[in-house]
Amino acid sequence: MPSEQLFDLAGKRVWVAGHRGMVGSALVRRLAQEDCTVLTVGRSDLDLTERADVHRWMEANRPDAVFIAAAKVGGILANDSFPVQFLLDNLLISTAITTSAHETGVEKLLFLGSSCIYPKLAPQPIREDALLTGALEPTNEWYAIAKIAGIKQAQAYRRQYGCDFISAMPTNLYGPGDNFDLASSHVMPALMRKVHEAKRTSSPVVVWGTGTPRREFMYVDDCADACVFLMQHYSDAEHVNIGVGDDISIMELTQLVMEVIGYDGEIVTDQTKPDGTPRKLMDNTKLTNLGWKARTALREGIAQAYAAFLAGEGRGL
Ligand code: GDP
């Protein structure tokens, strides 16, 4: 049974910041089922790192609720190569939107981060209270620090001004609209593209690192559904993990992607590339106890995401 509804989206003006991203576009799809008005603004019309501009736009457009799905995101190599953008852009975006949300009287705000906010060696599955209990994974600490600051901003506004600002930390997401540029993508879209190419040219599939790290994966439309659910049913300071409760090794994932795409060629590892954190499985008890559960099985999600890839729905293609 889902917990009691605390916030009604009906009749509300709901801003999805970052609506062109993979999560943002899934949120727009999901919100189409609610009786609300979805607001979006393009990158060329509003730079989300510019606080004064964000404030002006919010004053003019008066959102009642905001999802912060805008972020500078990328895979292990991009994070490691562009620390300034991963740290600063993310800090500026959350600062601009959170402060302006308070100033313009937004009723409810949901800030989105990711599972990399947790210590590199956090006990698995990772509970929400593992936050700030140990050192971060060095390959993505720039992004992580900015996302931790975003959680703290939401908490600070709740504590000092009573704002109903909440945070959610999804696990690794994949789906339509993903980034398929191999230099900056996450592992799932990278593998989809690599297996697709390897099948076309009958060559081996190159997996970065040792293939032994374990990761958890969620279909992005499930994540959007969880975000809408949290906006309606959750109001507290602590962030909430959004996960499926299960993980898989990178090597097993490679095999699964190959099965879905229909290729049984050779797999080789490129161990000049980093492994990153050994395991990143989130404890989703809190979300489960609130009454929400993911729907899309991994194989089914990969098949849907691959169909979207074939249809050209993605970046970096
Ligand atoms: P992370 O979850 O922050 O480590 O980010 P990624 O999704 O980029 O990487 C997850 C794991 O997949 C790491 O162990 C990578 O080394 C591994 N991996 C294997 N092949 C690839 C690939 O082609 N691209 C990326 N990004 N990661 C890969």
Short mmCIF file of C-alpha atoms and ligand atoms in Angstrom, two decimals:
data_model
loop_
_atom_site.label_atom_id
_atom_site.label_comp_id
_atom_site.label_asym_id
_atom_site.label_seq_id
_atom_site.Cartn_x
_atom_site.Cartn_y
_atom_site.Cartn_z
CA MET A 1 0.00 0.00 0.00
CA PRO A 2 1.46 3.40 -0.94
CA SER A 3 1.83 5.84 1.95
CA GLU A 4 -0.57 8.76 2.28
CA GLN A 5 -0.48 11.46 -0.41
CA LEU A 6 1.00 14.66 1.02
CA PHE A 7 1.25 16.83 -2.08
CA ASP A 8 -1.29 16.95 -4.88
CA LEU A 9 0.06 17.75 -8.34
CA ALA A 10 -3.44 18.39 -9.71
CA GLY A 11 -3.79 21.89 -11.08
CA LYS A 12 -0.15 22.71 -10.30
CA ARG A 13 2.48 24.34 -12.49
CA VAL A 14 5.40 21.92 -12.49
CA TRP A 15 8.83 22.89 -13.80
CA VAL A 16 11.10 20.12 -15.02
CA ALA A 17 14.55 21.72 -15.02
CA GLY A 18 16.71 19.75 -17.45
CA HIS A 19 13.81 18.44 -19.56
CA ARG A 20 16.06 17.57 -22.50
CA GLY A 21 18.17 15.16 -20.45
CA MET A 22 17.41 11.48 -20.09
CA VAL A 23 15.75 11.84 -16.67
CA GLY A 24 14.09 15.15 -17.44
CA SER A 25 12.46 13.83 -20.60
CA ALA A 26 11.25 10.75 -18.73
CA LEU A 27 9.75 13.07 -16.10
CA VAL A 28 7.93 15.04 -18.79
CA ARG A 29 6.54 11.73 -20.18
CA ARG A 30 5.44 10.65 -16.70
CA LEU A 31 3.91 14.00 -15.74
CA ALA A 32 1.71 13.87 -18.84
CA GLN A 33 -0.37 11.35 -16.84
CA GLU A 34 -0.99 13.89 -14.06
CA ASP A 35 -3.47 16.72 -14.17
CA CYS A 36 -0.78 19.41 -14.04
CA THR A 37 0.85 21.97 -16.33
CA VAL A 38 4.42 21.03 -17.19
CA LEU A 39 6.81 23.95 -17.64
CA THR A 40 10.09 23.64 -19.54
CA VAL A 41 12.65 26.11 -20.82
CA GLY A 42 15.37 25.49 -23.38
CA ARG A 43 19.08 25.92 -22.80
CA SER A 44 19.28 28.81 -25.27
CA ASP A 45 16.57 30.70 -23.37
CA LEU A 46 17.83 30.14 -19.84
CA ASP A 47 21.30 29.33 -18.52
CA LEU A 48 20.60 27.38 -15.32
CA THR A 49 23.99 28.30 -13.85
CA GLU A 50 23.01 32.01 -13.84
CA ARG A 51 21.22 32.69 -10.57
CA ALA A 52 19.75 36.08 -11.51
CA ASP A 53 18.36 34.73 -14.79
CA VAL A 54 16.87 31.68 -13.09
CA HIS A 55 15.24 33.90 -10.47
CA ARG A 56 13.76 36.15 -13.17
CA TRP A 57 12.45 33.18 -15.16
CA MET A 58 10.84 31.63 -12.09
CA GLU A 59 9.25 34.89 -11.07
CA ALA A 60 7.75 35.23 -14.55
CA ASN A 61 6.63 31.58 -14.85
CA ARG A 62 5.64 30.88 -11.23
CA PRO A 63 6.14 27.13 -10.86
CA ASP A 64 4.42 25.57 -7.81
CA ALA A 65 6.66 22.51 -7.93
CA VAL A 66 10.14 21.93 -9.33
CA PHE A 67 12.13 18.85 -10.29
CA ILE A 68 15.88 19.58 -10.52
CA ALA A 69 16.85 17.05 -13.18
CA ALA A 70 19.37 19.41 -14.77
CA ALA A 71 23.00 18.52 -14.20
CA LYS A 72 26.36 18.18 -15.83
CA VAL A 73 26.61 14.39 -16.00
CA GLY A 74 28.98 11.85 -17.51
CA GLY A 75 30.72 8.53 -17.12
CA ILE A 76 33.89 7.61 -15.35
CA LEU A 77 36.29 9.11 -17.92
CA ALA A 78 34.44 12.41 -18.38
CA ASN A 79 34.23 12.91 -14.61
CA ASP A 80 37.92 12.32 -14.24
CA SER A 81 38.83 14.62 -17.14
CA PHE A 82 36.64 17.68 -16.47
CA PRO A 83 36.63 18.21 -12.68
CA VAL A 84 35.91 21.94 -12.97
CA GLN A 85 32.69 21.52 -14.98
CA PHE A 86 31.46 18.59 -12.91
CA LEU A 87 31.98 20.49 -9.67
CA LEU A 88 31.06 24.04 -10.61
CA ASP A 89 28.21 23.64 -13.10
CA ASN A 90 26.40 21.33 -10.71
CA LEU A 91 26.91 23.60 -7.72
CA LEU A 92 25.74 26.63 -9.70
CA ILE A 93 22.63 24.87 -11.05
CA SER A 94 21.40 23.62 -7.68
CA THR A 95 22.21 26.95 -6.02
CA ALA A 96 20.40 29.01 -8.66
CA ILE A 97 17.27 26.87 -8.62
CA THR A 98 17.03 26.15 -4.89
CA THR A 99 17.55 29.77 -3.80
CA SER A 100 15.12 31.04 -6.44
CA ALA A 101 12.56 28.38 -5.48
CA HIS A 102 12.57 29.73 -1.94
CA GLU A 103 12.44 33.35 -3.08
CA THR A 104 9.53 32.76 -5.46
CA GLY A 105 7.47 30.62 -3.06
CA VAL A 106 7.75 27.21 -4.71
CA GLU A 107 5.66 24.75 -2.64
CA LYS A 108 7.62 21.60 -3.37
CA LEU A 109 11.05 20.89 -4.85
CA LEU A 110 12.76 17.60 -5.60
CA PHE A 111 16.53 17.63 -6.07
CA LEU A 112 18.05 14.72 -7.96
CA GLY A 113 21.52 13.38 -7.31
CA SER A 114 23.01 9.96 -7.80
CA SER A 115 24.46 7.00 -5.96
CA CYS A 116 28.02 8.32 -6.34
CA ILE A 117 27.43 10.65 -3.36
CA TYR A 118 28.26 7.70 -1.10
CA PRO A 119 31.69 6.73 0.24
CA LYS A 120 33.73 4.49 -2.05
CA LEU A 121 33.76 1.70 0.51
CA ALA A 122 30.27 2.16 1.97
CA PRO A 123 28.72 -1.07 3.34
CA GLN A 124 26.50 -2.69 0.68
CA PRO A 125 23.64 -2.32 0.06
CA ILE A 126 24.17 1.39 0.71
CA ARG A 127 21.72 2.97 3.11
CA GLU A 128 20.86 6.66 3.09
CA ASP A 129 22.68 7.17 6.40
CA ALA A 130 26.02 6.11 4.83
CA LEU A 131 26.28 9.65 3.44
CA LEU A 132 29.44 11.44 4.65
CA THR A 133 30.78 8.46 6.58
CA GLY A 134 33.93 7.97 4.47
CA ALA A 135 36.11 9.06 1.56
CA LEU A 136 34.52 9.32 -1.90
CA GLU A 137 35.49 7.45 -5.07
CA PRO A 138 38.22 9.73 -6.53
CA THR A 139 37.08 9.38 -10.18
CA ASN A 140 33.80 11.15 -9.51
CA GLU A 141 34.26 13.09 -6.30
CA TRP A 142 33.81 16.44 -8.09
CA TYR A 143 30.30 15.53 -9.16
CA ALA A 144 29.64 13.85 -5.81
CA ILE A 145 30.66 16.88 -3.75
CA ALA A 146 28.36 19.12 -5.81
CA LYS A 147 25.46 16.67 -5.39
CA ILE A 148 26.06 16.38 -1.63
CA ALA A 149 25.97 20.19 -1.47
CA GLY A 150 22.63 20.09 -3.34
CA ILE A 151 21.15 17.74 -0.72
CA LYS A 152 22.44 20.04 2.02
CA GLN A 153 20.93 23.08 0.31
CA ALA A 154 17.51 21.43 0.29
CA GLN A 155 17.96 20.43 3.95
CA ALA A 156 19.13 23.90 4.97
CA TYR A 157 16.07 25.54 3.38
CA ARG A 158 13.82 23.00 5.08
CA ARG A 159 15.42 23.60 8.47
CA GLN A 160 15.72 27.37 8.36
CA TYR A 161 12.67 28.36 6.32
CA GLY A 162 10.42 25.30 6.50
CA CYS A 163 10.54 24.76 2.73
CA ASP A 164 9.21 21.41 1.51
CA PHE A 165 12.38 20.57 -0.43
CA ILE A 166 13.35 16.90 -0.77
CA SER A 167 16.15 14.95 -2.46
CA ALA A 168 16.28 11.64 -4.27
CA MET A 169 19.37 9.64 -5.23
CA PRO A 170 18.78 7.30 -8.17
CA THR A 171 21.06 4.42 -9.02
CA ASN A 172 22.65 4.15 -12.52
CA LEU A 173 19.95 4.94 -15.04
CA TYR A 174 19.58 4.00 -18.69
CA GLY A 175 16.94 4.31 -21.39
CA PRO A 176 15.76 6.45 -24.29
CA GLY A 177 17.69 9.70 -24.70
CA ASP A 178 20.91 8.35 -23.17
CA ASN A 179 24.36 9.65 -24.08
CA PHE A 180 26.06 7.25 -26.51
CA ASP A 181 29.29 9.19 -26.97
CA LEU A 182 31.89 6.64 -25.88
CA ALA A 183 34.22 9.22 -24.36
CA SER A 184 31.63 10.60 -21.95
CA SER A 185 28.92 7.94 -21.62
CA HIS A 186 28.10 5.62 -18.78
CA VAL A 187 28.63 1.91 -19.14
CA MET A 188 25.15 0.82 -20.29
CA PRO A 189 24.86 3.04 -23.39
CA ALA A 190 28.57 2.44 -24.08
CA LEU A 191 28.05 -1.32 -24.11
CA MET A 192 24.95 -1.03 -26.28
CA ARG A 193 26.87 0.96 -28.85
CA LYS A 194 30.00 -1.20 -28.62
CA VAL A 195 28.09 -4.47 -29.00
CA HIS A 196 26.07 -3.00 -31.87
CA GLU A 197 29.31 -1.98 -33.67
CA ALA A 198 31.09 -5.25 -32.83
CA LYS A 199 28.19 -7.22 -34.29
CA ARG A 200 28.28 -5.12 -37.47
CA THR A 201 32.03 -5.62 -37.95
CA SER A 202 32.32 -9.11 -36.36
CA SER A 203 34.94 -7.83 -33.93
CA PRO A 204 35.48 -8.31 -30.16
CA VAL A 205 33.57 -6.26 -27.60
CA VAL A 206 36.01 -4.15 -25.56
CA VAL A 207 35.06 -3.80 -21.88
CA TRP A 208 36.88 -1.16 -19.82
CA GLY A 209 38.55 -2.20 -16.59
CA THR A 210 38.42 -5.75 -15.28
CA GLY A 211 34.69 -6.36 -15.71
CA THR A 212 34.45 -7.33 -12.04
CA PRO A 213 32.87 -4.13 -10.61
CA ARG A 214 29.19 -4.51 -9.83
CA ARG A 215 26.54 -1.92 -10.64
CA GLU A 216 22.78 -1.58 -10.25
CA PHE A 217 20.71 -0.36 -13.21
CA MET A 218 17.26 1.18 -13.42
CA TYR A 219 15.17 1.98 -16.48
CA VAL A 220 14.75 5.76 -16.57
CA ASP A 221 10.93 5.72 -16.80
CA ASP A 222 10.84 3.78 -13.53
CA CYS A 223 13.01 6.46 -11.97
CA ALA A 224 10.69 9.21 -13.21
CA ASP A 225 7.74 7.34 -11.71
CA ALA A 226 9.60 7.11 -8.37
CA CYS A 227 10.36 10.86 -8.45
CA VAL A 228 6.71 11.74 -9.01
CA PHE A 229 5.74 9.29 -6.26
CA LEU A 230 8.21 10.92 -3.83
CA MET A 231 6.97 14.38 -4.67
CA GLN A 232 3.46 13.22 -3.80
CA HIS A 233 4.24 11.01 -0.80
CA TYR A 234 7.46 12.13 0.88
CA SER A 235 8.31 15.18 2.94
CA ASP A 236 11.43 14.96 5.09
CA ALA A 237 15.02 16.15 5.30
CA GLU A 238 16.80 12.90 4.52
CA HIS A 239 17.31 12.03 0.86
CA VAL A 240 15.75 8.82 -0.51
CA ASN A 241 17.54 6.17 -2.56
CA ILE A 242 15.88 5.16 -5.83
CA GLY A 243 17.06 1.67 -6.70
CA VAL A 244 15.93 -1.72 -7.92
CA GLY A 245 17.63 -3.61 -5.08
CA ASP A 246 19.78 -5.86 -7.29
CA ASP A 247 23.15 -5.55 -9.00
CA ILE A 248 25.17 -7.28 -11.72
CA SER A 249 28.88 -7.42 -12.66
CA ILE A 250 30.02 -5.43 -15.69
CA MET A 251 31.01 -8.71 -17.37
CA GLU A 252 27.54 -10.21 -16.77
CA LEU A 253 25.99 -7.00 -18.05
CA THR A 254 28.11 -7.22 -21.21
CA GLN A 255 26.85 -10.76 -21.79
CA LEU A 256 23.25 -9.70 -21.23
CA VAL A 257 23.55 -6.78 -23.66
CA MET A 258 25.08 -9.18 -26.20
CA GLU A 259 22.18 -11.60 -25.73
CA VAL A 260 19.60 -8.87 -26.22
CA ILE A 261 21.38 -7.52 -29.31
CA GLY A 262 22.04 -11.03 -30.61
CA TYR A 263 25.83 -11.23 -30.82
CA ASP A 264 28.00 -13.99 -29.40
CA GLY A 265 31.48 -12.70 -30.31
CA GLU A 266 34.53 -12.41 -28.11
CA ILE A 267 34.81 -10.11 -25.08
CA VAL A 268 38.18 -8.49 -24.26
CA THR A 269 39.06 -6.17 -21.38
CA ASP A 270 40.99 -2.91 -21.60
CA GLN A 271 42.62 -2.67 -18.21
CA THR A 272 44.26 0.67 -18.93
CA LYS A 273 40.79 2.08 -18.13
CA PRO A 274 39.65 2.50 -14.51
CA ASP A 275 37.28 0.19 -12.66
CA GLY A 276 35.96 2.89 -10.37
CA THR A 277 34.22 1.88 -7.18
CA PRO A 278 33.99 -1.95 -6.74
CA ARG A 279 30.29 -2.06 -5.92
CA LYS A 280 27.44 0.44 -5.76
CA LEU A 281 24.22 -1.28 -4.76
CA MET A 282 21.72 0.94 -2.99
CA ASP A 283 19.48 -0.09 -0.16
CA ASN A 284 15.98 0.80 -1.36
CA THR A 285 14.14 -0.18 1.84
CA LYS A 286 13.06 3.36 2.56
CA LEU A 287 11.39 3.77 -0.85
CA THR A 288 9.91 0.27 -0.69
CA ASN A 289 8.45 1.02 2.74
CA LEU A 290 6.82 4.14 1.31
CA GLY A 291 5.06 1.81 -1.14
CA TRP A 292 6.98 2.12 -4.42
CA LYS A 293 8.72 -0.54 -6.50
CA ALA A 294 10.44 -0.58 -9.93
CA ARG A 295 8.53 -2.34 -12.72
CA THR A 296 10.93 -2.88 -15.61
CA ALA A 297 13.12 -6.01 -15.58
CA LEU A 298 16.71 -5.47 -16.75
CA ARG A 299 16.48 -7.56 -19.92
CA GLU A 300 13.22 -5.88 -20.94
CA GLY A 301 14.65 -2.41 -20.19
CA ILE A 302 17.78 -3.11 -22.25
CA ALA A 303 15.61 -4.26 -25.17
CA GLN A 304 13.54 -1.05 -24.98
CA ALA A 305 16.63 1.14 -24.64
CA TYR A 306 18.27 -0.62 -27.59
CA ALA A 307 15.15 -0.06 -29.70
CA ALA A 308 15.38 3.65 -28.83
CA PHE A 309 19.09 3.62 -29.77
CA LEU A 310 18.23 2.05 -33.15
CA ALA A 311 15.58 4.75 -33.63
CA GLY A 312 18.28 7.37 -33.09
CA GLU A 313 16.90 8.60 -29.75
CA GLY A 314 20.05 9.60 -27.99
CA ARG A 315 22.94 12.00 -27.79
CA GLY A 316 26.44 11.46 -29.13
CA LEU A 317 25.25 9.29 -32.03
P1 GDP B 1 30.57 4.68 -12.59
O1 GDP B 1 29.37 3.86 -12.20
O2 GDP B 1 30.59 6.04 -11.99
O3 GDP B 1 31.86 3.94 -12.33
O4 GDP B 1 30.49 4.99 -14.15
P2 GDP B 1 30.43 4.18 -15.51
O5 GDP B 1 29.03 3.81 -15.82
O6 GDP B 1 31.13 5.04 -16.51
O7 GDP B 1 31.30 2.85 -15.32
C1 GDP B 1 30.85 1.72 -14.62
C2 GDP B 1 31.81 0.55 -14.78
O8 GDP B 1 31.73 0.05 -16.11
C3 GDP B 1 33.29 0.89 -14.53
O9 GDP B 1 33.88 -0.21 -13.87
C4 GDP B 1 33.83 0.99 -15.96
O10 GDP B 1 35.24 0.73 -16.03
C5 GDP B 1 33.03 -0.12 -16.63
N1 GDP B 1 33.00 -0.05 -18.09
C6 GDP B 1 33.25 -1.09 -18.93
N2 GDP B 1 33.19 -0.71 -20.20
C7 GDP B 1 32.85 0.62 -20.19
C8 GDP B 1 32.63 1.58 -21.22
O11 GDP B 1 32.76 1.31 -22.42
N3 GDP B 1 32.29 2.83 -20.83
C9 GDP B 1 32.16 3.16 -19.51
N4 GDP B 1 31.78 4.42 -19.20
N5 GDP B 1 32.37 2.28 -18.52
C10 GDP B 1 32.73 1.02 -18.85
#
